Short mmCIF file of C-alpha atoms in Angstrom, two decimals:
data_model
loop_
_atom_site.label_atom_id
_atom_site.label_comp_id
_atom_site.label_asym_id
_atom_site.label_seq_id
_atom_site.Cartn_x
_atom_site.Cartn_y
_atom_site.Cartn_z
CA UNK A 623 21.03 1.84 -12.14
CA UNK A 624 20.04 -1.63 -11.32
CA UNK A 625 16.52 -3.46 -12.22
CA UNK A 626 16.27 -4.27 -8.47
CA UNK A 627 17.10 -0.75 -7.62
CA UNK A 628 14.20 0.53 -9.90
CA UNK A 629 11.77 -1.38 -8.32
CA UNK A 630 12.25 -0.50 -4.91
CA UNK A 631 12.24 3.36 -6.47
CA UNK A 632 8.93 2.42 -7.50
CA UNK A 633 7.82 0.33 -4.24
CA UNK A 634 9.19 3.29 -2.22
CA UNK A 635 7.27 5.99 -4.30
CA UNK A 636 4.02 3.96 -4.52
CA UNK A 637 4.10 3.27 -0.81
CA UNK A 638 4.33 7.05 0.03
CA UNK A 639 1.45 8.21 -2.50
CA UNK A 640 -0.42 5.04 -0.40
CA UNK A 641 0.03 6.02 3.14
CA UNK A 642 -0.97 9.86 2.02
CA UNK A 643 -4.09 8.61 0.72
CA UNK A 644 -4.86 6.75 4.00
CA UNK A 645 -3.75 9.64 6.23
CA UNK A 646 -6.13 12.03 4.06
CA UNK A 647 -8.63 9.87 3.47
CA UNK A 648 -8.73 9.34 7.35
CA UNK A 649 -8.47 13.18 8.04
CA UNK A 650 -11.71 13.47 5.67
CA UNK A 651 -13.61 10.91 8.03
CA UNK A 652 -13.29 12.71 10.86
CA UNK A 653 -14.46 16.26 9.09
CA UNK A 654 -17.25 14.10 7.55
CA UNK A 655 -16.33 14.53 3.87
CA UNK A 656 -16.00 13.14 0.74
CA UNK A 657 -14.00 10.10 1.12
CA UNK A 658 -11.61 8.04 -0.72
CA UNK A 659 -13.16 4.85 -2.32
CA UNK A 660 -12.21 1.79 -0.57
CA UNK A 661 -11.03 0.45 -3.95
CA UNK A 662 -8.97 3.15 -4.73
CA UNK A 663 -7.11 2.22 -1.73
CA UNK A 664 -6.97 -1.58 -2.05
CA UNK A 665 -5.53 -0.93 -5.72
CA UNK A 666 -2.94 1.45 -4.54
CA UNK A 667 -2.11 -1.54 -2.09
CA UNK A 668 -2.30 -4.13 -4.98
CA UNK A 669 -0.37 -2.18 -7.26
CA UNK A 670 2.77 -1.62 -5.19
CA UNK A 671 1.44 0.57 -2.08
CA UNK A 672 1.18 -2.34 0.01
CA UNK A 673 4.24 -1.10 2.55
CA UNK A 674 2.25 2.20 3.04
CA UNK A 675 -1.19 0.31 3.24
CA UNK A 676 0.01 -1.59 6.07
CA UNK A 677 1.84 1.43 7.84
CA UNK A 678 -1.97 3.16 7.26
CA UNK A 679 -3.82 0.45 8.58
CA UNK A 680 -1.44 -0.63 11.17
CA UNK A 681 -0.10 3.08 12.35
CA UNK A 682 -2.66 5.40 11.00
CA UNK A 683 -5.12 2.83 12.80
CA UNK A 684 -7.27 3.48 9.47
CA UNK A 685 -9.45 0.84 8.01
CA UNK A 686 -8.52 -1.50 10.61
CA UNK A 687 -11.71 -2.96 11.76
CA UNK A 688 -11.98 -4.32 7.90
CA UNK A 689 -10.42 -7.43 7.55
CA UNK A 690 -9.86 -7.62 3.81
CA UNK A 691 -7.76 -4.16 4.33
CA UNK A 692 -5.15 -6.11 6.61
CA UNK A 693 -5.31 -9.41 4.21
CA UNK A 694 -4.92 -7.07 1.13
CA UNK A 695 -1.78 -5.23 2.28
CA UNK A 696 0.12 -8.22 3.63
CA UNK A 697 -0.64 -10.46 0.53
CA UNK A 698 0.76 -7.42 -1.52
CA UNK A 699 3.84 -7.13 0.58
CA UNK A 700 4.65 -11.09 0.10
CA UNK A 701 3.58 -10.68 -3.79
CA UNK A 702 5.82 -7.32 -4.22
CA UNK A 703 8.62 -9.03 -1.91
CA UNK A 704 8.69 -11.99 -3.89
CA UNK A 705 8.51 -10.01 -7.35
CA UNK A 706 11.91 -8.34 -5.91
CA UNK A 707 13.67 -11.35 -4.85
CA UNK A 708 13.52 -12.90 -8.56
CA UNK A 709 13.88 -9.37 -9.99
CA UNK A 710 17.38 -9.69 -7.70
CA UNK A 711 18.10 -13.42 -8.47
CA UNK A 712 17.92 -13.14 -12.04
CA UNK A 713 19.98 -9.74 -12.67
#
């Protein structure tokens, strides 16, 4: 398996985890129960789950009123896309 394939799998797994975190946080918000910390959601996005975070913000419409969620997810997606391109070019 090539390094870029491993990185793509990493991004996919973390994106699914991030999307699930957004989904469950939205469900908890509707139910009025304990919530996931914003720091946790933003950290997941920056660590590689930005694509799932973007789906969470724009698809689920969760945290869409907060500019820093949009900004962090877009920056995370750009960052990890750049890293993926560099890995591809170096292999």
